[in-house]
Each structure stands twice: as structure tokens, then as C-alpha cells.
Amino acid sequence: MQPKARKAYVPGLAALLVAVVAGCSGGGAADGAVTDTKPGGPSTATTAQPGKYRTLREPCGSVPRSMLKDLLPGAASLPEDQQTKVYQGTASVTYDTDRRVGCSWKATSPDASNQLVIDLERVVSYDPAVSDADRAQEVFTRKETAAGLSPASGTPGGTPSASGKGGAGTDTAPGATTQTGSPSGSGSPSGTPSGSPSDGTTPDGLEPRVLDGPGDAAFLDDVLARPGAAAQQRTVSVVFRTSNVIVTVRYSEQPAHPTVVPDSKELQDKARGLARTLNEQLNE
């Protein structure tokens, strides 16, 4: 009788070897997550947080009518239909209203001409390692530097003014002179010195400075320009950042009489009041 053939266990042994090799390779994780197997590499990829804001408000309807009446006193003497047109404002021309919008208003009276401009920019970071808010802070810092101010690093800084006060609120005046390229856009010469209200320059304590608010970071610029031989125009700009949105409020006044100098405090108070309103709207 022929002996029975011994059964082959090769298939089972091959399966065992495959399992052992797969277990030693370390190519997968128990939970199915993809891991980085390169020496020293991170275990998971990190992506910066997106910005708080994905869209922007319609700008021309953002300023309350009551504030426009205060900011543009010359409109009060106009006929009703012309008042309505002035208060409607003129929208800025932009190519992406989810990224940038703006609006401007202007009114002239026998005493002075006033102009208001607001600009809202939503900053987006295309670097996955940099958040939208951090990228917006970089843009804000460039604007702050262009105004002749040192970056605030999140807190007011600089040297107090000679009066020992930091202006309205708890602001601190760095004592820096106004520089060209400031967001006020008035084109005034750089190096405008500080002085008393009588000589037409910015009074002590009201110089361009870092602000405590509104938003996450803010600053104010105040520029007196002489666009013509018989005119003096003051432009106050308040720029602030809230998360990944940067807002600029630019308010100017040019008196009709050449010897009249626009009042810094009045213009600054009005511009700051509007900036606070816009910040509240963003956080509604």
C-alpha cells in the first residue's frame, strides 16, 4: 500500500509571512489616519484657522443717517432731493465685493467742505500655515508704519506727548511726525511738526498715535495740508483691524476762509465715533 501523501502547508505559511511583513512596515495607522513616515516629520498636517469674516457689509448703508448729518453739515441746507443723494454716498469701484468695498460722501457749505471715505478690506491668506487674521495684521502693520508709527504689537506704545496725556481715552501719543504715504491720502509733506492750535498744527495729545480700540488693533493719523494758497485741509484717518478685516475711516474738512484751521479734536472725535460704530456692526 502506498503511503499517504503529506499535506502541504505552504499557502498558510505564505499568508503568515505576508502578515508579519505588513505589520513591520508601519505604513498605516490603526485608525486609518495618514501619518508621515519620514524621519523627523510631523505626524499630522496642520492648517491655520480661516478668518472670522467671509463676506463684507454693504458700505454706503453702513453709516447711520444721524451720523452723516453730523459729519456733513453742509448737506442740511440742500433741497430734500439733493440731501438724499448726498446721504446715499458713492460706492467705490471694486472687482470683488467679498474682498474689498468702500463708499464716499461729500458736502459743501458756505463755511467749509467736508468729505468722508470708508474702506473695508477682507484679507485672505493663501499660505495654509498662516491664518487670515495673522496676514491681516501684517497688512495693518504696513499701514501703521506708513503713518510714521511704530508697530504696537497689540498694545499702545511710544513716548507720551509733552502735555503728559495720550489724547482722548487711554491712547498714547508716540510723538512721531506725520509721514508721507499715510492712509489719510492727503499728500501732505512729511515731517509736519507738533505745535499749538494757533499755528495750525496738531495740538499736543492729539498727534498721530496708536489707539486702544476699536477692534484688535487701531491707530489714528492727523494731517494738515495746504492744497492751495488759500486753503487749509485737515484729514483724520482711523484705521483698525478686527480679525481678518481692516477698516479705514478717513474724514476731512477744508474751511472756506484761508485763515481758519480745522479743529483736530472735533474731527478726531467724529472719525473715532464712526469707527466704533463700524466695529460694532462687524461684531453683530
mmCIF file of C-alpha atoms in Angstrom:
data_model
loop_
_atom_site.group_PDB
_atom_site.id
_atom_site.type_symbol
_atom_site.label_atom_id
_atom_site.label_comp_id
_atom_site.label_asym_id
_atom_site.label_seq_id
_atom_site.Cartn_x
_atom_site.Cartn_y
_atom_site.Cartn_z
ATOM 1 C CA MET A 1 0.000 0.000 0.000
ATOM 2 C CA GLN A 2 1.290 3.348 -0.987
ATOM 3 C CA PRO A 3 1.867 5.777 1.924
ATOM 4 C CA LYS A 4 -0.454 8.763 2.091
ATOM 5 C CA ALA A 5 0.940 11.976 0.641
ATOM 6 C CA ARG A 6 1.928 14.562 3.255
ATOM 7 C CA LYS A 7 -0.310 17.626 3.125
ATOM 8 C CA ALA A 8 1.371 20.868 2.052
ATOM 9 C CA TYR A 9 1.069 23.855 4.349
ATOM 10 C CA VAL A 10 2.888 26.289 2.087
ATOM 11 C CA PRO A 11 -0.143 28.565 1.456
ATOM 12 C CA GLY A 12 -0.710 29.064 5.181
ATOM 13 C CA LEU A 13 2.957 29.782 5.765
ATOM 14 C CA ALA A 14 2.972 32.343 2.943
ATOM 15 C CA ALA A 15 -0.025 34.152 4.428
ATOM 16 C CA LEU A 16 1.709 34.291 7.816
ATOM 17 C CA LEU A 17 4.834 35.792 6.250
ATOM 18 C CA VAL A 18 2.778 38.439 4.446
ATOM 19 C CA ALA A 19 1.081 39.463 7.688
ATOM 20 C CA VAL A 20 4.391 39.728 9.509
ATOM 21 C CA VAL A 21 5.918 41.879 6.764
ATOM 22 C CA ALA A 22 2.864 44.144 6.682
ATOM 23 C CA GLY A 23 2.969 44.604 10.434
ATOM 24 C CA CYS A 24 6.640 45.604 10.386
ATOM 25 C CA SER A 25 6.294 48.086 7.541
ATOM 26 C CA GLY A 26 4.492 50.716 9.712
ATOM 27 C CA GLY A 27 2.767 52.099 6.621
ATOM 28 C CA GLY A 28 -0.656 52.566 8.234
ATOM 29 C CA ALA A 29 -2.296 53.600 11.460
ATOM 30 C CA ALA A 30 -4.867 51.716 13.450
ATOM 31 C CA ASP A 31 -7.481 54.413 12.955
ATOM 32 C CA GLY A 32 -6.829 54.798 9.255
ATOM 33 C CA ALA A 33 -5.222 58.234 9.569
ATOM 34 C CA VAL A 34 -2.407 59.047 7.186
ATOM 35 C CA THR A 35 0.878 59.550 9.000
ATOM 36 C CA ASP A 36 4.219 60.915 7.908
ATOM 37 C CA THR A 37 6.782 58.091 7.998
ATOM 38 C CA LYS A 38 9.770 60.293 7.123
ATOM 39 C CA PRO A 39 12.318 60.600 9.926
ATOM 40 C CA GLY A 40 11.640 63.699 11.987
ATOM 41 C CA GLY A 41 8.430 64.508 10.065
ATOM 42 C CA PRO A 42 5.212 65.644 11.756
ATOM 43 C CA SER A 43 2.596 63.050 12.469
ATOM 44 C CA THR A 44 -0.249 65.130 11.020
ATOM 45 C CA ALA A 45 -0.532 68.174 8.766
ATOM 46 C CA THR A 46 -1.628 71.449 10.433
ATOM 47 C CA THR A 47 -3.698 74.142 8.750
ATOM 48 C CA ALA A 48 -4.130 77.695 10.089
ATOM 49 C CA GLN A 49 -7.593 78.813 11.093
ATOM 50 C CA PRO A 50 -9.646 80.709 8.483
ATOM 51 C CA GLY A 51 -10.683 84.291 9.176
ATOM 52 C CA LYS A 52 -13.805 85.187 11.116
ATOM 53 C CA TYR A 53 -15.307 87.076 8.187
ATOM 54 C CA ARG A 54 -16.202 85.507 4.844
ATOM 55 C CA THR A 55 -18.101 88.492 3.396
ATOM 56 C CA LEU A 56 -18.307 92.272 3.851
ATOM 57 C CA ARG A 57 -21.202 94.601 4.646
ATOM 58 C CA GLU A 58 -22.629 96.956 2.044
ATOM 59 C CA PRO A 59 -20.628 100.123 2.837
ATOM 60 C CA CYS A 60 -22.870 103.004 1.759
ATOM 61 C CA GLY A 61 -25.646 101.797 4.043
ATOM 62 C CA SER A 62 -23.337 101.227 7.000
ATOM 63 C CA VAL A 63 -23.197 104.844 8.229
ATOM 64 C CA PRO A 64 -26.359 105.889 10.100
ATOM 65 C CA ARG A 65 -28.169 108.930 8.708
ATOM 66 C CA SER A 66 -27.812 110.722 12.053
ATOM 67 C CA MET A 67 -24.026 110.410 11.867
ATOM 68 C CA LEU A 68 -23.932 111.557 8.243
ATOM 69 C CA LYS A 69 -25.831 114.713 9.214
ATOM 70 C CA ASP A 70 -23.210 115.439 11.857
ATOM 71 C CA LEU A 71 -20.253 114.593 9.606
ATOM 72 C CA LEU A 72 -21.615 116.524 6.595
ATOM 73 C CA PRO A 73 -23.202 119.701 7.993
ATOM 74 C CA GLY A 74 -23.250 121.316 4.552
ATOM 75 C CA ALA A 75 -25.944 118.914 3.373
ATOM 76 C CA ALA A 76 -28.548 120.386 5.744
ATOM 77 C CA SER A 77 -29.003 123.483 3.584
ATOM 78 C CA LEU A 78 -29.626 121.498 0.396
ATOM 79 C CA PRO A 79 -33.060 120.699 -1.046
ATOM 80 C CA GLU A 80 -34.516 117.395 0.105
ATOM 81 C CA ASP A 81 -33.760 115.532 -3.117
ATOM 82 C CA GLN A 82 -30.126 116.690 -3.090
ATOM 83 C CA GLN A 83 -29.778 115.768 0.582
ATOM 84 C CA THR A 84 -30.962 112.267 -0.217
ATOM 85 C CA LYS A 85 -28.378 111.965 -2.983
ATOM 86 C CA VAL A 86 -25.566 113.173 -0.706
ATOM 87 C CA TYR A 87 -26.503 110.779 2.095
ATOM 88 C CA GLN A 88 -26.679 107.827 -0.308
ATOM 89 C CA GLY A 89 -22.966 108.134 -0.960
ATOM 90 C CA THR A 90 -20.926 106.836 -3.883
ATOM 91 C CA ALA A 91 -19.716 103.247 -3.804
ATOM 92 C CA SER A 92 -16.067 102.579 -4.582
ATOM 93 C CA VAL A 93 -15.343 100.615 -7.743
ATOM 94 C CA THR A 94 -14.008 97.182 -6.787
ATOM 95 C CA TYR A 95 -13.750 93.880 -8.606
ATOM 96 C CA ASP A 96 -14.632 91.585 -5.704
ATOM 97 C CA THR A 97 -17.104 92.909 -3.137
ATOM 98 C CA ASP A 98 -16.379 89.937 -0.871
ATOM 99 C CA ARG A 99 -12.787 91.135 -0.568
ATOM 100 C CA ARG A 100 -12.984 94.946 -0.648
ATOM 101 C CA VAL A 101 -15.723 97.588 -0.522
ATOM 102 C CA GLY A 102 -15.877 101.318 0.131
ATOM 103 C CA CYS A 103 -18.031 104.407 -0.042
ATOM 104 C CA SER A 104 -17.551 108.193 -0.068
ATOM 105 C CA TRP A 105 -19.674 111.223 0.787
ATOM 106 C CA LYS A 106 -19.082 114.941 0.261
ATOM 107 C CA ALA A 107 -20.980 118.105 1.140
ATOM 108 C CA THR A 108 -20.100 121.791 0.861
ATOM 109 C CA SER A 109 -21.484 124.730 2.804
ATOM 110 C CA PRO A 110 -20.575 128.440 2.720
ATOM 111 C CA ASP A 111 -18.254 127.783 5.666
ATOM 112 C CA ALA A 112 -16.467 124.559 4.741
ATOM 113 C CA SER A 113 -16.308 121.425 2.631
ATOM 114 C CA ASN A 114 -16.388 118.007 4.301
ATOM 115 C CA GLN A 115 -15.589 114.625 2.839
ATOM 116 C CA LEU A 116 -15.966 111.148 4.340
ATOM 117 C CA VAL A 117 -14.491 107.934 2.948
ATOM 118 C CA ILE A 118 -14.727 104.437 4.418
ATOM 119 C CA ASP A 119 -12.864 101.397 3.139
ATOM 120 C CA LEU A 120 -13.247 97.765 4.256
ATOM 121 C CA GLU A 121 -10.764 95.082 3.197
ATOM 122 C CA ARG A 122 -11.145 91.362 3.946
ATOM 123 C CA VAL A 123 -7.704 89.772 3.990
ATOM 124 C CA VAL A 124 -7.252 86.141 2.937
ATOM 125 C CA SER A 125 -4.059 84.172 3.498
ATOM 126 C CA TYR A 126 -3.184 81.693 0.785
ATOM 127 C CA ASP A 127 -0.495 80.126 2.973
ATOM 128 C CA PRO A 128 -2.007 77.195 4.913
ATOM 129 C CA ALA A 129 0.475 77.820 7.725
ATOM 130 C CA VAL A 130 -0.582 81.487 8.202
ATOM 131 C CA SER A 131 -4.064 82.392 9.401
ATOM 132 C CA ASP A 132 -6.157 85.085 7.740
ATOM 133 C CA ALA A 133 -6.026 87.178 10.933
ATOM 134 C CA ASP A 134 -2.218 86.992 11.064
ATOM 135 C CA ARG A 135 -1.977 88.001 7.418
ATOM 136 C CA ALA A 136 -4.358 90.912 8.105
ATOM 137 C CA GLN A 137 -2.119 92.010 10.970
ATOM 138 C CA GLU A 138 0.822 92.131 8.550
ATOM 139 C CA VAL A 139 -1.171 94.399 6.221
ATOM 140 C CA PHE A 140 -2.264 96.551 9.171
ATOM 141 C CA THR A 141 1.330 96.909 10.395
ATOM 142 C CA ARG A 142 2.435 98.165 6.990
ATOM 143 C CA LYS A 143 -0.284 100.843 7.108
ATOM 144 C CA GLU A 144 0.734 101.765 10.635
ATOM 145 C CA THR A 145 4.384 102.106 9.626
ATOM 146 C CA ALA A 146 3.421 104.211 6.601
ATOM 147 C CA ALA A 147 1.711 106.619 9.003
ATOM 148 C CA GLY A 148 5.030 107.119 10.806
ATOM 149 C CA LEU A 149 4.074 104.995 13.814
ATOM 150 C CA SER A 150 5.948 102.092 15.374
ATOM 151 C CA PRO A 151 4.076 98.759 15.297
ATOM 152 C CA ALA A 152 2.103 98.457 18.506
ATOM 153 C CA SER A 153 2.464 94.688 18.985
ATOM 154 C CA GLY A 154 -1.090 94.641 20.271
ATOM 155 C CA THR A 155 -0.658 97.369 22.889
ATOM 156 C CA PRO A 156 -0.251 101.141 22.689
ATOM 157 C CA GLY A 157 3.338 102.270 22.825
ATOM 158 C CA GLY A 158 5.627 105.188 22.213
ATOM 159 C CA THR A 159 6.585 108.318 24.056
ATOM 160 C CA PRO A 160 3.847 110.375 25.743
ATOM 161 C CA SER A 161 3.266 113.877 24.434
ATOM 162 C CA ALA A 162 4.649 116.947 26.179
ATOM 163 C CA SER A 163 1.299 117.547 27.835
ATOM 164 C CA GLY A 164 1.617 114.206 29.594
ATOM 165 C CA LYS A 165 -1.657 112.992 28.107
ATOM 166 C CA GLY A 166 -2.292 110.432 25.452
ATOM 167 C CA GLY A 167 -5.223 112.207 23.851
ATOM 168 C CA ALA A 168 -8.793 111.062 24.142
ATOM 169 C CA GLY A 169 -9.384 107.895 26.121
ATOM 170 C CA THR A 170 -6.259 105.984 27.071
ATOM 171 C CA ASP A 171 -4.365 106.495 23.816
ATOM 172 C CA THR A 172 -0.653 107.119 23.887
ATOM 173 C CA ALA A 173 0.899 109.628 21.524
ATOM 174 C CA PRO A 174 4.264 108.417 20.201
ATOM 175 C CA GLY A 175 5.274 111.954 19.258
ATOM 176 C CA ALA A 176 6.127 110.831 15.748
ATOM 177 C CA THR A 177 5.865 113.372 12.951
ATOM 178 C CA THR A 178 3.440 112.720 10.127
ATOM 179 C CA GLN A 179 4.991 110.891 7.188
ATOM 180 C CA THR A 180 4.134 110.755 3.538
ATOM 181 C CA GLY A 181 2.270 107.660 2.436
ATOM 182 C CA SER A 182 -0.099 107.777 5.400
ATOM 183 C CA PRO A 183 -3.569 106.319 4.799
ATOM 184 C CA SER A 184 -5.051 109.787 5.106
ATOM 185 C CA GLY A 185 -4.194 110.232 1.470
ATOM 186 C CA SER A 186 -3.860 113.997 1.761
ATOM 187 C CA GLY A 187 -0.402 114.089 0.250
ATOM 188 C CA SER A 188 0.927 116.500 2.840
ATOM 189 C CA PRO A 189 4.679 116.936 3.227
ATOM 190 C CA SER A 190 6.429 114.690 5.692
ATOM 191 C CA GLY A 191 7.885 115.935 8.925
ATOM 192 C CA THR A 192 4.948 118.108 9.974
ATOM 193 C CA PRO A 193 5.925 119.303 13.469
ATOM 194 C CA SER A 194 3.712 119.253 16.523
ATOM 195 C CA GLY A 195 2.526 122.587 17.847
ATOM 196 C CA SER A 196 -0.286 124.611 19.322
ATOM 197 C CA PRO A 197 -3.715 125.019 17.697
ATOM 198 C CA SER A 198 -2.922 128.652 16.888
ATOM 199 C CA ASP A 199 -0.274 127.779 14.303
ATOM 200 C CA GLY A 200 -2.475 125.225 12.552
ATOM 201 C CA THR A 201 -0.588 122.092 13.544
ATOM 202 C CA THR A 202 -1.870 119.185 15.606
ATOM 203 C CA PRO A 203 -2.255 120.082 19.308
ATOM 204 C CA ASP A 204 -0.311 118.183 21.962
ATOM 205 C CA GLY A 205 -2.018 114.934 22.904
ATOM 206 C CA LEU A 206 -3.813 114.682 19.562
ATOM 207 C CA GLU A 207 -0.850 113.725 17.392
ATOM 208 C CA PRO A 208 -0.930 110.566 15.226
ATOM 209 C CA ARG A 209 -0.951 107.682 17.696
ATOM 210 C CA VAL A 210 -1.802 104.070 18.480
ATOM 211 C CA LEU A 211 -5.312 103.564 19.885
ATOM 212 C CA ASP A 212 -6.651 101.056 22.414
ATOM 213 C CA GLY A 213 -9.580 100.353 20.121
ATOM 214 C CA PRO A 214 -11.751 99.719 18.253
ATOM 215 C CA GLY A 215 -11.014 96.183 17.075
ATOM 216 C CA ASP A 216 -7.932 94.103 17.790
ATOM 217 C CA ALA A 217 -5.548 96.897 16.782
ATOM 218 C CA ALA A 218 -6.044 100.532 15.774
ATOM 219 C CA PHE A 219 -4.253 103.797 15.104
ATOM 220 C CA LEU A 220 -5.094 107.392 14.228
ATOM 221 C CA ASP A 221 -3.407 109.751 11.762
ATOM 222 C CA ASP A 222 -3.947 113.536 11.620
ATOM 223 C CA VAL A 223 -2.595 115.542 8.683
ATOM 224 C CA LEU A 224 -2.885 119.253 7.934
ATOM 225 C CA ALA A 225 -2.326 120.044 4.278
ATOM 226 C CA ARG A 226 -2.414 123.167 2.180
ATOM 227 C CA PRO A 227 -3.720 122.040 -1.209
ATOM 228 C CA GLY A 228 -3.905 125.642 -2.399
ATOM 229 C CA ALA A 229 -2.594 129.065 -1.463
ATOM 230 C CA ALA A 230 -5.936 129.970 0.084
ATOM 231 C CA ALA A 231 -6.923 126.680 1.710
ATOM 232 C CA GLN A 232 -6.057 124.527 4.721
ATOM 233 C CA GLN A 233 -7.381 120.986 4.809
ATOM 234 C CA ARG A 234 -7.176 118.629 7.761
ATOM 235 C CA THR A 235 -7.642 114.902 7.257
ATOM 236 C CA VAL A 236 -8.103 112.476 10.139
ATOM 237 C CA SER A 237 -7.836 108.746 9.488
ATOM 238 C CA VAL A 238 -8.750 105.960 11.897
ATOM 239 C CA VAL A 239 -7.573 102.507 10.813
ATOM 240 C CA PHE A 240 -8.447 99.372 12.747
ATOM 241 C CA ARG A 241 -8.325 95.597 12.345
ATOM 242 C CA THR A 242 -10.977 93.157 13.524
ATOM 243 C CA SER A 243 -9.853 89.577 12.873
ATOM 244 C CA ASN A 244 -9.199 89.430 9.116
ATOM 245 C CA VAL A 245 -10.957 92.711 8.175
ATOM 246 C CA ILE A 246 -9.204 96.092 8.048
ATOM 247 C CA VAL A 247 -11.378 99.216 8.170
ATOM 248 C CA THR A 248 -10.258 102.744 7.287
ATOM 249 C CA VAL A 249 -12.307 105.837 8.159
ATOM 250 C CA ARG A 250 -10.979 108.999 6.505
ATOM 251 C CA TYR A 251 -12.656 112.302 7.377
ATOM 252 C CA SER A 252 -11.516 115.696 6.092
ATOM 253 C CA GLU A 253 -12.550 119.323 6.339
ATOM 254 C CA GLN A 254 -11.465 122.329 4.304
ATOM 255 C CA PRO A 255 -12.729 125.712 5.559
ATOM 256 C CA ALA A 256 -13.785 128.313 3.016
ATOM 257 C CA HIS A 257 -11.780 131.040 4.760
ATOM 258 C CA PRO A 258 -7.990 130.646 4.353
ATOM 259 C CA THR A 259 -7.194 131.751 7.923
ATOM 260 C CA VAL A 260 -9.471 129.161 9.538
ATOM 261 C CA VAL A 261 -7.797 125.919 10.622
ATOM 262 C CA PRO A 262 -9.969 122.796 11.054
ATOM 263 C CA ASP A 263 -10.146 121.647 14.659
ATOM 264 C CA SER A 264 -8.244 118.411 15.317
ATOM 265 C CA LYS A 265 -10.233 117.264 18.323
ATOM 266 C CA GLU A 266 -13.598 117.739 16.647
ATOM 267 C CA LEU A 267 -12.583 115.814 13.542
ATOM 268 C CA GLN A 268 -10.893 113.084 15.562
ATOM 269 C CA ASP A 269 -13.900 112.606 17.832
ATOM 270 C CA LYS A 270 -16.228 112.255 14.853
ATOM 271 C CA ALA A 271 -13.933 109.844 12.980
ATOM 272 C CA ARG A 272 -13.416 107.699 16.073
ATOM 273 C CA GLY A 273 -17.142 107.626 16.794
ATOM 274 C CA LEU A 274 -17.841 106.298 13.306
ATOM 275 C CA ALA A 275 -15.035 103.739 13.613
ATOM 276 C CA ARG A 276 -16.584 102.392 16.810
ATOM 277 C CA THR A 277 -19.968 102.117 15.081
ATOM 278 C CA LEU A 278 -18.497 100.188 12.158
ATOM 279 C CA ASN A 279 -16.693 97.842 14.545
ATOM 280 C CA GLU A 280 -19.944 97.162 16.412
ATOM 281 C CA GLN A 281 -21.645 96.339 13.116
ATOM 282 C CA LEU A 282 -18.916 93.846 12.260
ATOM 283 C CA ASN A 283 -19.471 92.067 15.565
ATOM 284 C CA GLU A 284 -23.256 91.905 15.381
#
